[in-house]
Tab-separated table of N, CA and C in Angstrom:
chain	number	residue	atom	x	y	z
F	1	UNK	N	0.832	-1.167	0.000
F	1	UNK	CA	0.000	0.000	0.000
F	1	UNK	C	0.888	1.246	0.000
F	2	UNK	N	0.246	2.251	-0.788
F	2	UNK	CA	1.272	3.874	-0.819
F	2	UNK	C	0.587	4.405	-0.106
F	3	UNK	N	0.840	5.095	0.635
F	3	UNK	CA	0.666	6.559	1.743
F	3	UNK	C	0.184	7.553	0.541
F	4	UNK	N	-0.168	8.442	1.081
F	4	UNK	CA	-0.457	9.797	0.347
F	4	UNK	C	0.246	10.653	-0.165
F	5	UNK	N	1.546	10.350	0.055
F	5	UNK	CA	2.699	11.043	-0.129
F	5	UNK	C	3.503	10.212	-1.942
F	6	UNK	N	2.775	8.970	-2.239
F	6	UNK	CA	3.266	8.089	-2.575
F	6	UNK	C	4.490	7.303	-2.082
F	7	UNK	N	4.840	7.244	-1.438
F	7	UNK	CA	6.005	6.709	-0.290
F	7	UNK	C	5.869	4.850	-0.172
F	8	UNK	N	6.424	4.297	-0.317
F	8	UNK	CA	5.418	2.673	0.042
F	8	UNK	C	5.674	3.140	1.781
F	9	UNK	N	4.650	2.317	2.327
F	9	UNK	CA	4.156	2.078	3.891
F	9	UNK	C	5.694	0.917	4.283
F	10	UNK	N	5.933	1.109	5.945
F	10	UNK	CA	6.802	0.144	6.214
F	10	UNK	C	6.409	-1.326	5.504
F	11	UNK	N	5.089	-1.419	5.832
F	11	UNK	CA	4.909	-2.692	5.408
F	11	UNK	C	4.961	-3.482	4.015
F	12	UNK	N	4.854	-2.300	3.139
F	12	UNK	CA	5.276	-2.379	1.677
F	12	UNK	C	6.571	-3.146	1.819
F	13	UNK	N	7.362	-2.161	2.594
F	13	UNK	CA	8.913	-2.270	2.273
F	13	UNK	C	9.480	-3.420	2.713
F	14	UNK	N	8.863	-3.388	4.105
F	14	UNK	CA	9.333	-4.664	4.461
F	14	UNK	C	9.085	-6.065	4.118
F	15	UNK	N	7.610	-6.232	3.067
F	15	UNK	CA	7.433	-7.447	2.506
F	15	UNK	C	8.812	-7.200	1.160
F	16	UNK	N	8.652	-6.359	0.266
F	16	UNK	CA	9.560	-6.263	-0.433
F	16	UNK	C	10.834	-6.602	-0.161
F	17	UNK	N	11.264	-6.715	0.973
F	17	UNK	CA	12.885	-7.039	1.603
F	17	UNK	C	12.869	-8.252	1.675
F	18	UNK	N	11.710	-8.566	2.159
F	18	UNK	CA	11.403	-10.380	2.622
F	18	UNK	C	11.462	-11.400	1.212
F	19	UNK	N	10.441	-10.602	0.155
F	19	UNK	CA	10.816	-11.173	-0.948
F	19	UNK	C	12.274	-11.229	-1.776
F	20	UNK	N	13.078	-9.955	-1.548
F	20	UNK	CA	14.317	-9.947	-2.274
F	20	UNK	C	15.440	-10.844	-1.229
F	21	UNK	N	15.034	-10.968	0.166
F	21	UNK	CA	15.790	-12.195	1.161
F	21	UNK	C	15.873	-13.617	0.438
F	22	UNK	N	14.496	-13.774	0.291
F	22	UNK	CA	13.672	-15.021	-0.113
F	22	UNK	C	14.406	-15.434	-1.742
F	23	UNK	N	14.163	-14.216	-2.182
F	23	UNK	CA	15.475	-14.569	-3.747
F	23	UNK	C	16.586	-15.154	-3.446
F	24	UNK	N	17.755	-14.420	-2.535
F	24	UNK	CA	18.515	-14.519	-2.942
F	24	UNK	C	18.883	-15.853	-1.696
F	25	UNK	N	18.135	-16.096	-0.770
F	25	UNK	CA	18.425	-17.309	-0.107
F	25	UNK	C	18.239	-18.740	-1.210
F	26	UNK	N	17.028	-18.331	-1.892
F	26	UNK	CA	16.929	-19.456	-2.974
F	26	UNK	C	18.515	-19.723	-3.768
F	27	UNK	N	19.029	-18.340	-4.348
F	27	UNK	CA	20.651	-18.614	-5.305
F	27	UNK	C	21.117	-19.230	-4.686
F	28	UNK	N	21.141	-18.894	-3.137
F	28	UNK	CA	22.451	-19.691	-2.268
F	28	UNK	C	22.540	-21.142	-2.374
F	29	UNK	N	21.127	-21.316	-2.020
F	29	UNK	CA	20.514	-22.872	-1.628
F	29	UNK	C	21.281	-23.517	-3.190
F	30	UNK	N	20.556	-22.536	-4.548
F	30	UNK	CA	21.251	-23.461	-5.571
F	30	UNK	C	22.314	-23.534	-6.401
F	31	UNK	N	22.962	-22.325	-5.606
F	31	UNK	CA	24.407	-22.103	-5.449
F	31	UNK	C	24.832	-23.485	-4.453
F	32	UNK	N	24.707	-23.701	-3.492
F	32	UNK	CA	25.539	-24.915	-2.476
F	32	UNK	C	25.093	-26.365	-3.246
F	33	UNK	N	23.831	-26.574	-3.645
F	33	UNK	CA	23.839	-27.737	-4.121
F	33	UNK	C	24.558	-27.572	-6.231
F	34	UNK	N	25.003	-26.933	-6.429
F	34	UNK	CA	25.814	-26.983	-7.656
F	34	UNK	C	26.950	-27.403	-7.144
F	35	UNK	N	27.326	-26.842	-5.935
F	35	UNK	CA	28.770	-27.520	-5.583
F	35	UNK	C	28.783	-28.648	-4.741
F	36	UNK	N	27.822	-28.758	-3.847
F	36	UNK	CA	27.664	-30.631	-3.629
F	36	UNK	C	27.479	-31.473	-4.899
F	37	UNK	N	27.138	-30.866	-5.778
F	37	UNK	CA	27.026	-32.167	-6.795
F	37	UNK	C	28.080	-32.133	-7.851
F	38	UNK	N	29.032	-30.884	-7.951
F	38	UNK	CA	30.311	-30.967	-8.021
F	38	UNK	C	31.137	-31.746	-7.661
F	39	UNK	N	31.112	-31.279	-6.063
F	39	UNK	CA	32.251	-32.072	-4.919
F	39	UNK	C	31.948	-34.038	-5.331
F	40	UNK	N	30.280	-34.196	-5.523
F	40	UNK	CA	30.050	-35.790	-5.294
F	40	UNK	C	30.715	-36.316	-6.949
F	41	UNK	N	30.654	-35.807	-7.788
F	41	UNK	CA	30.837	-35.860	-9.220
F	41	UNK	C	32.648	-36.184	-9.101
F	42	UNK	N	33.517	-35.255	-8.437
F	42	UNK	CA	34.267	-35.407	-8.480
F	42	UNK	C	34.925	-36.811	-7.625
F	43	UNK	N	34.025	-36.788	-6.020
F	43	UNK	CA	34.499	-37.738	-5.600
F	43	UNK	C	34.148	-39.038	-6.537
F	44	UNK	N	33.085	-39.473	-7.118
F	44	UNK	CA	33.211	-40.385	-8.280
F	44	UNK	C	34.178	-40.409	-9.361
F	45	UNK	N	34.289	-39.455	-9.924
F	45	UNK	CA	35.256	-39.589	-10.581
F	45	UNK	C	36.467	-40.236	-10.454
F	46	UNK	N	37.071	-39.660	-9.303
F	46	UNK	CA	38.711	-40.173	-8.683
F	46	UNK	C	38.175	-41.593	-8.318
F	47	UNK	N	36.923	-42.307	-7.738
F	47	UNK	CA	36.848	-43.879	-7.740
F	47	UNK	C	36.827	-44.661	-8.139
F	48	UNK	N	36.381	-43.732	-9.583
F	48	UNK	CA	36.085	-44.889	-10.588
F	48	UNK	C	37.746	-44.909	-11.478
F	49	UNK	N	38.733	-43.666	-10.831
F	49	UNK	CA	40.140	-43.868	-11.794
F	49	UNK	C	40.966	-44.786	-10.725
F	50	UNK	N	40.422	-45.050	-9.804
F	50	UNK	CA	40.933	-46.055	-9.128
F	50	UNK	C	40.547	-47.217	-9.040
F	51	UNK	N	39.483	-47.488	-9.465
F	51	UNK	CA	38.451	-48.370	-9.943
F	51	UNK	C	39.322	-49.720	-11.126
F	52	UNK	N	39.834	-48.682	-12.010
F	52	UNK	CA	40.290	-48.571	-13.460
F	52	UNK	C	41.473	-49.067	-12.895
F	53	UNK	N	42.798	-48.157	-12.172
F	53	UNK	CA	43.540	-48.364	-11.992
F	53	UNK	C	43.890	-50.142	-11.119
F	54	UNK	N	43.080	-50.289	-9.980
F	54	UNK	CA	43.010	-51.645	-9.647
F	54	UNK	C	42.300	-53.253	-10.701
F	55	UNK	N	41.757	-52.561	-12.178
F	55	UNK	CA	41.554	-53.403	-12.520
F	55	UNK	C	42.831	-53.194	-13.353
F	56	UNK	N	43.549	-52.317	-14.221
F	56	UNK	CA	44.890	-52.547	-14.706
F	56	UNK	C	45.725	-53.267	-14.092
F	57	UNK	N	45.866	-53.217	-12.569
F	57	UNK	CA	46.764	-54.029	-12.269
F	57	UNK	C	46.654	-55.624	-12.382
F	58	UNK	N	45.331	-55.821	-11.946
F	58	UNK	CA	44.946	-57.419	-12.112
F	58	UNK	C	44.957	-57.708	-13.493
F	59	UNK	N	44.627	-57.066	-14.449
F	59	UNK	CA	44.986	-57.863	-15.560
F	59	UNK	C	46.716	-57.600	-16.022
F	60	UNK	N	47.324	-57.014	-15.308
F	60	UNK	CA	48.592	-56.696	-15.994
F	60	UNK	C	49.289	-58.205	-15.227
F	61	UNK	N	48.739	-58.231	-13.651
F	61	UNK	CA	49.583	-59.777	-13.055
F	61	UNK	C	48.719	-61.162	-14.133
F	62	UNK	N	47.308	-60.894	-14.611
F	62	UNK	CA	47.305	-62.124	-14.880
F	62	UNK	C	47.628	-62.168	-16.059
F	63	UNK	N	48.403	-61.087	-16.987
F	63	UNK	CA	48.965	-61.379	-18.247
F	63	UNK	C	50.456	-61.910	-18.220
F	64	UNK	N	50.816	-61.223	-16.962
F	64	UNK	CA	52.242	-61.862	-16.581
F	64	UNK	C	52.549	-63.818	-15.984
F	65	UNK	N	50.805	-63.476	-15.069
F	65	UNK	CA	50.964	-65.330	-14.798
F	65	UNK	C	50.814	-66.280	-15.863
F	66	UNK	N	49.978	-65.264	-17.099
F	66	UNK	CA	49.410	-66.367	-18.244
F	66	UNK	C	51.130	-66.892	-19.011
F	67	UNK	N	51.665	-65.439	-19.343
F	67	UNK	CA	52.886	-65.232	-19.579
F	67	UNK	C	54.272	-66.490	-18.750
F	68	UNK	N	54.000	-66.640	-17.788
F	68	UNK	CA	54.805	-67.458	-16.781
F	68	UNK	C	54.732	-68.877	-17.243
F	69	UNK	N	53.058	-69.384	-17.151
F	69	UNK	CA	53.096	-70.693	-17.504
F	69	UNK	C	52.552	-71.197	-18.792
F	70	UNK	N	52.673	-70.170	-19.563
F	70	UNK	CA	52.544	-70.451	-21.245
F	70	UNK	C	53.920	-70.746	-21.732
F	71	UNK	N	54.779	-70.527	-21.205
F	71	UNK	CA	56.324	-70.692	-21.330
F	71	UNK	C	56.948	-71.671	-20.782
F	72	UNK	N	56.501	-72.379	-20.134
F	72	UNK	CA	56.787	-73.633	-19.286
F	72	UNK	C	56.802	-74.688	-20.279
């Protein structure tokens, strides 16, 4: 509501604050979950190169054991 003065009323203003709070608490919120699902993206990532990396090794020993007693 405007006063007579055209002025908004406290209460104008102060819903108006509440709504521009209410904005920008929303960015935050989907500001923090862009970077939790960053942070989780990444922690997958590095598991699955270790993932990778522990299956290189098992096939690198069982090319070496196949290697061992194919030569026998």
């Amino acid at each position: 509501m405007k006063s007579g003065t055209g002025a908004p009323t406290t209460a104008t203003a102060d819903a108006e604050a509440a709504t521009e709070q209410t904005k920008n608490n929303k960015r935050i919120d989907e500001g923090n979950e862009t970077v939790l699902q960053a942070m989780q993206e990444t922690k997958q990532s590095k598991k699955n190169e270790k993932d990778l990396y522990i299956i290189g090794e098992e096939e690198r020993e069982l090319e070496q054991t196949y290697k061992c007693t194919n030569t026998k």
